[in-house]
Amino acid sequence: MTAPSGRAYLAIPGPSVIPDAVLQAMHRAAPNIYDGELVEMMPALVADLKYVARTDHQVAIYIGNGHAAWEAALANTVTPGDRVLVPATGRFAHGWADMAEGVGATAEILDFGKQSPWDMERVAAALRADTGHRIKAVLAVHVDTSTSILNDVPAMRALLDELGHPALLMADCIASLGCDRFEMDRWGVDVMVTGCQKGLMVPPGVAFVYFNDRAEAVRQSLPRVSRYWDWAPRAKPDLFFHYFGGTAPTHHLYGLRTALDMIKAEGIEAIWARHDRLARAIWAACDSWAAEGPLRLNVADPAHRSRAVTSLSLDPPQGTALREWVEGHLGLTLGIGLGMAEPGDYASHGHFRFGHMGHVNGQMIMGLLGGVEAGLTALEIPHGHGALEAAAAVLADMHP
Ligand SMILES: Cc1ncc(COP(=O)(O)O)c(C=O)c1O
């Protein structure tokens, strides 16, 4: 059931809300792919992609989703028989580990559960034990979208440096880029993967692999790299089609151009600050609801919470009931719980998520929170009072 009228709000953690300007930019006749505007727009597009990731290094573009970016990053850095270390704080780390196994590597998973960030002591022990430096890369998911845990990527760099371990630091910023602070060069990240469908506000279909000189040196040392996934021609193309390993994602490029214009106009620091404020408004509301009743934020410590996505729970089946109620009555779609319980397990009906990434502002978040308040009330789910006032107070504290 969907609410009959009014503008719906898809508050799932990706794909995210697409700005009208992006949709309008994509609504056009097929452009020429050999000459003219599309070809000419590429250098500035690449420069602006680097701006968002805070890097002066290189970026390769792929027609694909986040899984494509995972595969691409591995194809350029890892060969069969290599080891990768995967500190896991949710389902997506396990997903990337599985992709690594798929290209013939052995993934050593350090599982930190679903509610805590990386334990750097355990990571240190695993790296210290690797005296022969068989671990070629650390696959580090910055924000795991399933649990909404935010991990400390600079701490991972510091640890690798302290131990003198040469493994590449590869970060998954599919959920976090353009939402949570991320600074590729300052943080010493060697490879970063992301997609266009969350903080970049474009429909799913284009993915990016950023890499620095250390990572490129590793690629050059490999006996071979798959022609399709090879990042080198994509990052330094001789011909336009090299950017994409074939036909360009024509309309996505126009959408992305407009999204990057919006990002540059607002400024990446301001975007991080906006996401931070909106996330804090959400947490304030959740704390009020949680004061009397079953609602819980998945991550207890705000320092380890993402500003892009929030994972929550109620007593099953209230999570599912709440999602269905707000979607059917209000046109508000919340995210399902992902990876918090086994598929088919009754417990999965307790988990749900808010997406608050990309094209979001205060009135949307107040609408989201007001909708949840209405749903909790309608379903007679016990909850503390004052949630909307608490959220409004966070938003009210804005400087002009
Ligand atoms: C952190 C993270 N990594 C990887 C993926 C996989 O991306 P995709 O579903 O676009 O293949 C997602 C998707 O939500 C994600 O959130």
Tab-separated table of C-alpha atoms and ligand atoms in Angstrom:
chain	number	residue	atom	x	y	z
A	1	MET	CA	0.000	0.000	0.000
A	2	THR	CA	1.290	3.473	-0.806
A	3	ALA	CA	-0.108	6.800	0.314
A	4	PRO	CA	-2.394	8.163	-2.423
A	5	SER	CA	-1.080	11.656	-2.982
A	6	GLY	CA	1.602	14.183	-2.132
A	7	ARG	CA	5.320	13.820	-2.741
A	8	ALA	CA	6.682	10.559	-1.349
A	9	TYR	CA	9.958	10.436	0.579
A	10	LEU	CA	12.304	7.515	0.026
A	11	ALA	CA	14.294	7.557	3.260
A	12	ILE	CA	16.256	4.379	2.558
A	13	PRO	CA	20.076	4.312	2.685
A	14	GLY	CA	20.546	4.290	-1.058
A	15	PRO	CA	19.602	4.762	-3.702
A	16	SER	CA	18.970	8.165	-2.201
A	17	VAL	CA	16.680	11.043	-3.128
A	18	ILE	CA	17.556	12.368	-6.597
A	19	PRO	CA	17.480	16.160	-6.949
A	20	ASP	CA	15.067	17.446	-9.592
A	21	ALA	CA	17.970	19.257	-11.241
A	22	VAL	CA	19.782	15.921	-11.689
A	23	LEU	CA	16.678	14.292	-13.155
A	24	GLN	CA	16.197	17.223	-15.505
A	25	ALA	CA	19.816	17.101	-16.626
A	26	MET	CA	19.352	13.448	-17.551
A	27	HIS	CA	16.125	14.062	-19.459
A	28	ARG	CA	17.502	14.819	-22.878
A	29	ALA	CA	18.038	13.340	-26.299
A	30	ALA	CA	20.922	10.924	-26.781
A	31	PRO	CA	24.148	12.895	-27.139
A	32	ASN	CA	26.995	12.300	-29.551
A	33	ILE	CA	29.647	10.122	-27.908
A	34	TYR	CA	32.421	10.945	-30.379
A	35	ASP	CA	32.580	14.684	-30.259
A	36	GLY	CA	31.261	17.762	-28.529
A	37	GLU	CA	29.895	18.517	-25.065
A	38	LEU	CA	30.030	15.049	-23.529
A	39	VAL	CA	33.654	14.534	-24.522
A	40	GLU	CA	34.645	18.026	-23.444
A	41	MET	CA	33.024	17.801	-20.016
A	42	MET	CA	35.228	14.927	-18.821
A	43	PRO	CA	38.352	16.682	-17.475
A	44	ALA	CA	36.308	18.947	-15.190
A	45	LEU	CA	34.098	16.034	-14.127
A	46	VAL	CA	37.151	14.028	-13.099
A	47	ALA	CA	38.599	17.023	-11.242
A	48	ASP	CA	35.349	17.468	-9.336
A	49	LEU	CA	35.171	13.762	-8.462
A	50	LYS	CA	38.608	14.198	-6.886
A	51	TYR	CA	37.389	17.264	-5.006
A	52	VAL	CA	34.635	15.228	-3.323
A	53	ALA	CA	37.137	12.589	-2.175
A	54	ARG	CA	39.776	15.127	-1.177
A	55	THR	CA	42.447	13.658	-3.402
A	56	ASP	CA	44.939	14.766	-6.036
A	57	HIS	CA	45.476	11.191	-7.141
A	58	GLN	CA	43.574	9.272	-9.804
A	59	VAL	CA	40.051	8.041	-10.345
A	60	ALA	CA	38.690	5.371	-12.682
A	61	ILE	CA	35.028	5.307	-13.706
A	62	TYR	CA	33.028	2.097	-14.231
A	63	ILE	CA	29.511	1.508	-15.486
A	64	GLY	CA	28.329	-0.542	-12.541
A	65	ASN	CA	27.259	-0.530	-8.929
A	66	GLY	CA	29.235	-0.805	-5.704
A	67	HIS	CA	29.942	-4.473	-6.343
A	68	ALA	CA	31.633	-3.467	-9.593
A	69	ALA	CA	33.840	-1.018	-7.712
A	70	TRP	CA	34.738	-3.743	-5.189
A	71	GLU	CA	35.717	-6.107	-8.002
A	72	ALA	CA	37.629	-3.388	-9.870
A	73	ALA	CA	39.675	-2.457	-6.801
A	74	LEU	CA	40.595	-6.096	-6.213
A	75	ALA	CA	41.356	-6.802	-9.874
A	76	ASN	CA	44.059	-4.118	-9.828
A	77	THR	CA	45.700	-5.055	-6.543
A	78	VAL	CA	45.280	-8.717	-5.683
A	79	THR	CA	46.215	-11.961	-7.396
A	80	PRO	CA	45.138	-15.544	-6.633
A	81	GLY	CA	46.895	-16.772	-3.512
A	82	ASP	CA	47.198	-13.327	-1.898
A	83	ARG	CA	45.695	-12.612	1.500
A	84	VAL	CA	43.483	-9.670	2.433
A	85	LEU	CA	42.500	-8.613	5.937
A	86	VAL	CA	38.874	-7.626	6.429
A	87	PRO	CA	37.854	-5.987	9.707
A	88	ALA	CA	34.084	-6.485	9.634
A	89	THR	CA	31.414	-4.403	11.334
A	90	GLY	CA	28.492	-5.434	9.190
A	91	ARG	CA	27.323	-7.223	6.144
A	92	PHE	CA	29.147	-5.144	3.545
A	93	ALA	CA	32.589	-6.048	4.851
A	94	HIS	CA	31.621	-9.698	4.454
A	95	GLY	CA	30.427	-8.901	0.939
A	96	TRP	CA	33.776	-7.389	-0.056
A	97	ALA	CA	35.612	-10.295	1.574
A	98	ASP	CA	33.524	-12.667	-0.514
A	99	MET	CA	34.443	-10.768	-3.686
A	100	ALA	CA	38.114	-11.131	-2.709
A	101	GLU	CA	37.653	-14.893	-2.383
A	102	GLY	CA	36.031	-14.788	-5.818
A	103	VAL	CA	39.212	-13.418	-7.397
A	104	GLY	CA	41.242	-16.151	-5.724
A	105	ALA	CA	42.488	-14.347	-2.617
A	106	THR	CA	42.121	-15.615	0.935
A	107	ALA	CA	40.103	-13.241	3.099
A	108	GLU	CA	41.022	-13.186	6.773
A	109	ILE	CA	37.944	-11.760	8.454
A	110	LEU	CA	38.093	-10.123	11.875
A	111	ASP	CA	34.455	-9.986	12.892
A	112	PHE	CA	33.615	-7.238	15.382
A	113	GLY	CA	29.901	-7.983	15.386
A	114	LYS	CA	27.109	-5.616	14.484
A	115	GLN	CA	27.278	-2.955	17.157
A	116	SER	CA	30.930	-2.064	17.717
A	117	PRO	CA	33.568	-0.436	15.519
A	118	TRP	CA	36.923	-1.957	14.662
A	119	ASP	CA	38.929	-3.020	17.694
A	120	MET	CA	42.361	-1.751	16.695
A	121	GLU	CA	44.095	-4.044	19.213
A	122	ARG	CA	42.767	-7.085	17.379
A	123	VAL	CA	43.653	-5.596	14.006
A	124	ALA	CA	47.161	-4.898	15.316
A	125	ALA	CA	47.521	-8.487	16.515
A	126	ALA	CA	46.513	-9.831	13.098
A	127	LEU	CA	48.945	-7.548	11.283
A	128	ARG	CA	51.770	-8.341	13.724
A	129	ALA	CA	51.190	-12.050	13.220
A	130	ASP	CA	51.676	-11.531	9.480
A	131	THR	CA	55.464	-11.440	9.717
A	132	GLY	CA	55.880	-12.481	6.082
A	133	HIS	CA	53.633	-9.644	4.854
A	134	ARG	CA	51.345	-12.009	3.016
A	135	ILE	CA	48.430	-9.643	3.640
A	136	LYS	CA	48.356	-7.432	0.550
A	137	ALA	CA	45.437	-5.205	1.469
A	138	VAL	CA	43.163	-4.212	4.323
A	139	LEU	CA	39.583	-3.973	3.051
A	140	ALA	CA	38.202	-1.253	5.290
A	141	VAL	CA	34.506	-0.376	5.107
A	142	HIS	CA	34.283	3.208	6.336
A	143	VAL	CA	30.528	3.152	7.010
A	144	ASP	CA	28.817	-0.206	6.993
A	145	THR	CA	25.339	0.603	5.722
A	146	SER	CA	23.793	-2.440	7.382
A	147	THR	CA	24.795	-1.532	10.934
A	148	SER	CA	25.444	2.222	10.427
A	149	ILE	CA	28.798	1.854	12.174
A	150	LEU	CA	31.384	4.507	11.278
A	151	ASN	CA	34.949	3.190	11.424
A	152	ASP	CA	38.147	5.115	12.085
A	153	VAL	CA	40.042	4.990	8.777
A	154	PRO	CA	42.859	7.345	9.912
A	155	ALA	CA	43.477	5.006	12.864
A	156	MET	CA	43.921	2.130	10.415
A	157	ARG	CA	46.515	4.145	8.473
A	158	ALA	CA	48.307	5.041	11.692
A	159	LEU	CA	48.411	1.387	12.703
A	160	LEU	CA	49.797	0.193	9.368
A	161	ASP	CA	52.470	2.896	9.540
A	162	GLU	CA	53.337	2.136	13.153
A	163	LEU	CA	53.792	-1.542	12.364
A	164	GLY	CA	55.583	-0.841	9.086
A	165	HIS	CA	53.105	-3.124	7.343
A	166	PRO	CA	53.029	-2.549	3.556
A	167	ALA	CA	49.429	-3.701	2.936
A	168	LEU	CA	47.351	-1.299	0.880
A	169	LEU	CA	44.641	0.529	2.776
A	170	MET	CA	41.492	0.161	0.662
A	171	ALA	CA	38.404	2.021	1.873
A	172	ASP	CA	34.774	1.383	0.955
A	173	CYS	CA	33.093	4.800	0.976
A	174	ILE	CA	29.994	3.685	-0.883
A	175	ALA	CA	27.766	4.866	1.966
A	176	SER	CA	29.926	7.616	3.387
A	177	LEU	CA	31.250	9.698	0.477
A	178	GLY	CA	29.658	13.123	0.435
A	179	CYS	CA	28.040	12.525	3.835
A	180	ASP	CA	30.611	11.589	6.498
A	181	ARG	CA	33.969	13.346	6.472
A	182	PHE	CA	36.438	11.479	4.270
A	183	GLU	CA	39.832	12.784	3.149
A	184	MET	CA	41.638	10.307	0.947
A	185	ASP	CA	45.057	11.939	0.761
A	186	ARG	CA	45.276	13.358	4.268
A	187	TRP	CA	44.142	10.024	5.710
A	188	GLY	CA	46.655	8.065	3.630
A	189	VAL	CA	44.086	5.874	1.877
A	190	ASP	CA	45.580	4.005	-1.082
A	191	VAL	CA	42.385	2.887	-2.809
A	192	MET	CA	38.834	4.112	-2.318
A	193	VAL	CA	35.685	2.680	-3.868
A	194	THR	CA	32.323	4.362	-4.146
A	195	GLY	CA	29.137	4.531	-6.196
A	196	CYS	CA	27.003	7.375	-7.525
A	197	GLN	CA	23.709	6.463	-5.870
A	198	LYS	CA	24.093	7.733	-2.304
A	199	GLY	CA	25.942	10.905	-1.378
A	200	LEU	CA	26.478	11.696	-5.064
A	201	MET	CA	22.682	11.821	-5.631
A	202	VAL	CA	22.611	10.131	-9.067
A	203	PRO	CA	20.576	7.022	-9.972
A	204	PRO	CA	22.567	3.789	-9.517
A	205	GLY	CA	24.792	2.808	-12.411
A	206	VAL	CA	28.206	4.431	-12.149
A	207	ALA	CA	30.976	3.468	-9.727
A	208	PHE	CA	34.405	4.882	-9.008
A	209	VAL	CA	37.768	3.555	-7.896
A	210	TYR	CA	40.240	6.115	-6.654
A	211	PHE	CA	43.886	5.091	-6.298
A	212	ASN	CA	47.215	6.641	-5.375
A	213	ASP	CA	50.748	5.988	-6.587
A	214	ARG	CA	51.378	3.180	-4.072
A	215	ALA	CA	48.346	1.337	-5.358
A	216	GLU	CA	49.367	1.965	-8.966
A	217	ALA	CA	52.807	0.519	-8.210
A	218	VAL	CA	51.130	-2.632	-6.909
A	219	ARG	CA	49.035	-2.851	-10.065
A	220	GLN	CA	52.142	-2.536	-12.204
A	221	SER	CA	53.768	-5.395	-10.292
A	222	LEU	CA	50.930	-7.828	-11.061
A	223	PRO	CA	51.570	-10.455	-13.744
A	224	ARG	CA	48.349	-9.418	-15.524
A	225	VAL	CA	45.256	-7.299	-14.959
A	226	SER	CA	41.868	-8.022	-16.474
A	227	ARG	CA	41.441	-5.780	-19.523
A	228	TYR	CA	37.978	-4.674	-18.496
A	229	TRP	CA	38.716	-3.857	-14.870
A	230	ASP	CA	42.153	-2.310	-15.478
A	231	TRP	CA	42.011	1.142	-13.936
A	232	ALA	CA	44.977	2.589	-15.875
A	233	PRO	CA	43.332	3.415	-19.231
A	234	ARG	CA	40.215	4.634	-17.455
A	235	ALA	CA	42.198	7.085	-15.329
A	236	LYS	CA	44.517	8.183	-18.156
A	237	PRO	CA	42.516	7.649	-21.342
A	238	ASP	CA	43.962	8.175	-24.793
A	239	LEU	CA	40.487	8.082	-26.288
A	240	PHE	CA	37.111	9.057	-24.836
A	241	PHE	CA	35.801	5.492	-24.663
A	242	HIS	CA	38.774	4.436	-22.512
A	243	TYR	CA	37.204	6.327	-19.603
A	244	PHE	CA	34.480	3.700	-19.484
A	245	GLY	CA	36.021	0.643	-21.128
A	246	GLY	CA	33.421	1.065	-23.889
A	247	THR	CA	30.312	3.136	-24.512
A	248	ALA	CA	29.888	6.068	-22.125
A	249	PRO	CA	27.089	6.128	-19.528
A	250	THR	CA	25.793	9.171	-21.392
A	251	HIS	CA	22.865	10.312	-19.263
A	252	HIS	CA	24.522	9.427	-15.999
A	253	LEU	CA	27.349	11.768	-16.930
A	254	TYR	CA	24.916	14.664	-17.327
A	255	GLY	CA	23.259	13.791	-14.021
A	256	LEU	CA	26.615	13.507	-12.316
A	257	ARG	CA	27.752	16.835	-13.773
A	258	THR	CA	24.738	18.552	-12.214
A	259	ALA	CA	25.152	16.727	-8.881
A	260	LEU	CA	28.801	17.776	-8.730
A	261	ASP	CA	27.806	21.364	-9.510
A	262	MET	CA	25.452	21.239	-6.518
A	263	ILE	CA	28.147	19.711	-4.317
A	264	LYS	CA	30.697	22.317	-5.324
A	265	ALA	CA	28.232	25.156	-4.824
A	266	GLU	CA	27.501	24.011	-1.270
A	267	GLY	CA	31.094	22.986	-0.509
A	268	ILE	CA	32.188	19.629	0.865
A	269	GLU	CA	32.831	20.952	4.383
A	270	ALA	CA	29.336	22.468	4.481
A	271	ILE	CA	27.895	19.184	3.218
A	272	TRP	CA	29.597	17.265	6.031
A	273	ALA	CA	28.308	19.839	8.530
A	274	ARG	CA	24.751	19.516	7.157
A	275	HIS	CA	24.836	15.741	7.440
A	276	ASP	CA	26.239	16.021	10.935
A	277	ARG	CA	23.478	18.346	12.100
A	278	LEU	CA	20.713	16.281	10.514
A	279	ALA	CA	22.125	13.085	12.009
A	280	ARG	CA	22.290	14.684	15.436
A	281	ALA	CA	18.648	15.745	15.105
A	282	ILE	CA	17.744	12.125	14.336
A	283	TRP	CA	19.748	10.799	17.276
A	284	ALA	CA	18.152	13.337	19.623
A	285	ALA	CA	14.691	12.180	18.560
A	286	CYS	CA	15.673	8.524	18.936
A	287	ASP	CA	17.064	9.130	22.413
A	288	SER	CA	13.716	10.653	23.429
A	289	TRP	CA	11.724	7.752	21.993
A	290	ALA	CA	14.061	5.246	23.612
A	291	ALA	CA	13.537	6.782	27.060
A	292	GLU	CA	10.283	4.822	27.462
A	293	GLY	CA	9.877	1.828	25.195
A	294	PRO	CA	11.642	-0.645	22.925
A	295	LEU	CA	13.200	1.660	20.285
A	296	ARG	CA	17.003	1.405	20.189
A	297	LEU	CA	19.746	2.974	18.111
A	298	ASN	CA	22.052	0.200	16.923
A	299	VAL	CA	25.247	2.075	17.750
A	300	ALA	CA	25.443	3.311	21.326
A	301	ASP	CA	28.403	5.672	21.001
A	302	PRO	CA	27.713	8.720	18.786
A	303	ALA	CA	31.417	8.812	17.855
A	304	HIS	CA	30.945	5.549	15.975
A	305	ARG	CA	27.694	6.457	14.207
A	306	SER	CA	27.452	7.342	10.543
A	307	ARG	CA	25.928	10.653	9.439
A	308	ALA	CA	24.484	8.971	6.333
A	309	VAL	CA	22.418	6.103	7.731
A	310	THR	CA	20.955	5.095	11.084
A	311	SER	CA	20.207	1.503	12.016
A	312	LEU	CA	17.467	0.997	14.619
A	313	SER	CA	15.369	-1.674	16.234
A	314	LEU	CA	12.030	-2.250	17.901
A	315	ASP	CA	10.609	-5.488	19.246
A	316	PRO	CA	9.763	-7.717	16.250
A	317	PRO	CA	7.465	-7.428	14.348
A	318	GLN	CA	7.163	-3.725	15.208
A	319	GLY	CA	9.969	-2.643	12.851
A	320	THR	CA	8.194	-4.097	9.837
A	321	ALA	CA	4.828	-2.829	11.087
A	322	LEU	CA	6.222	0.684	11.448
A	323	ARG	CA	7.745	0.649	7.968
A	324	GLU	CA	4.508	-0.560	6.451
A	325	TRP	CA	2.418	1.950	8.365
A	326	VAL	CA	4.453	5.029	7.434
A	327	GLU	CA	4.725	3.949	3.809
A	328	GLY	CA	1.035	3.146	3.452
A	329	HIS	CA	-0.359	6.110	5.355
A	330	LEU	CA	2.230	8.821	4.848
A	331	GLY	CA	4.240	8.078	1.710
A	332	LEU	CA	7.394	7.689	3.768
A	333	THR	CA	9.592	4.688	2.941
A	334	LEU	CA	12.108	3.582	5.576
A	335	GLY	CA	14.960	1.141	4.976
A	336	ILE	CA	14.618	-2.515	5.857
A	337	GLY	CA	16.999	-4.003	8.393
A	338	LEU	CA	19.902	-5.535	6.523
A	339	GLY	CA	22.248	-8.189	7.825
A	340	MET	CA	21.050	-7.790	11.410
A	341	ALA	CA	19.247	-11.150	11.447
A	342	GLU	CA	19.284	-14.171	9.177
A	343	PRO	CA	16.857	-13.937	6.237
A	344	GLY	CA	13.540	-15.445	7.265
A	345	ASP	CA	14.349	-15.075	10.963
A	346	TYR	CA	11.457	-13.476	12.871
A	347	ALA	CA	13.995	-11.154	14.538
A	348	SER	CA	14.465	-9.395	11.198
A	349	HIS	CA	11.054	-7.788	11.681
A	350	GLY	CA	12.524	-5.729	14.508
A	351	HIS	CA	15.198	-3.984	12.458
A	352	PHE	CA	14.899	-0.978	10.166
A	353	ARG	CA	17.002	1.960	8.987
A	354	PHE	CA	16.767	5.630	8.158
A	355	GLY	CA	18.676	6.860	5.117
A	356	HIS	CA	19.742	10.510	5.447
A	357	MET	CA	22.337	10.802	2.720
A	358	GLY	CA	22.781	13.275	-0.085
A	359	HIS	CA	19.877	15.510	-1.054
A	360	VAL	CA	18.331	15.941	2.399
A	361	ASN	CA	17.498	18.967	4.487
A	362	GLY	CA	15.920	19.848	7.811
A	363	GLN	CA	12.295	19.827	6.722
A	364	MET	CA	12.722	16.367	5.205
A	365	ILE	CA	14.269	15.053	8.410
A	366	MET	CA	11.523	16.650	10.518
A	367	GLY	CA	8.999	15.022	8.167
A	368	LEU	CA	10.740	11.683	8.579
A	369	LEU	CA	10.779	11.980	12.364
A	370	GLY	CA	7.195	13.276	12.492
A	371	GLY	CA	6.112	10.336	10.372
A	372	VAL	CA	7.809	7.870	12.675
A	373	GLU	CA	6.241	9.560	15.699
A	374	ALA	CA	2.820	9.165	14.047
A	375	GLY	CA	3.535	5.531	13.269
A	376	LEU	CA	4.661	4.719	16.804
A	377	THR	CA	1.501	6.379	18.123
A	378	ALA	CA	-0.841	4.692	15.634
A	379	LEU	CA	0.638	1.265	16.321
A	380	GLU	CA	0.592	1.883	20.089
A	381	ILE	CA	4.287	1.176	20.361
A	382	PRO	CA	5.428	2.615	23.698
A	383	HIS	CA	7.826	5.526	23.241
A	384	GLY	CA	9.151	8.475	25.143
A	385	HIS	CA	7.874	11.965	24.436
A	386	GLY	CA	9.550	15.108	23.224
A	387	ALA	CA	11.324	13.548	20.229
A	388	LEU	CA	10.290	16.205	17.734
A	389	GLU	CA	11.111	19.012	20.161
A	390	ALA	CA	14.546	17.477	20.734
A	391	ALA	CA	15.209	17.231	17.003
A	392	ALA	CA	13.929	20.751	16.388
A	393	ALA	CA	16.247	22.067	19.095
A	394	VAL	CA	19.244	20.603	17.251
A	395	LEU	CA	18.131	22.237	14.006
A	396	ALA	CA	17.304	25.514	15.732
A	397	ASP	CA	20.865	25.863	16.884
A	398	MET	CA	22.008	26.877	13.385
A	399	HIS	CA	24.157	29.865	12.727
A	400	PRO	CA	22.925	32.223	10.003
B	1	LIG	C1	28.981	0.177	2.276
B	1	LIG	C2	28.495	-0.507	1.019
B	1	LIG	N1	29.359	-1.247	0.313
B	1	LIG	C3	28.967	-1.866	-0.808
B	1	LIG	C4	27.673	-1.794	-1.280
B	1	LIG	C5	27.294	-2.511	-2.519
B	1	LIG	O1	26.918	-1.587	-3.485
B	1	LIG	P1	25.902	-1.965	-4.649
B	1	LIG	O2	24.645	-2.450	-4.000
B	1	LIG	O3	25.720	-0.681	-5.403
B	1	LIG	O4	26.529	-3.020	-5.491
B	1	LIG	C6	26.748	-1.022	-0.573
B	1	LIG	C7	25.344	-0.923	-1.021
B	1	LIG	O5	24.478	-0.452	-0.351
B	1	LIG	C8	27.173	-0.370	0.603
B	1	LIG	O6	26.307	0.370	1.303
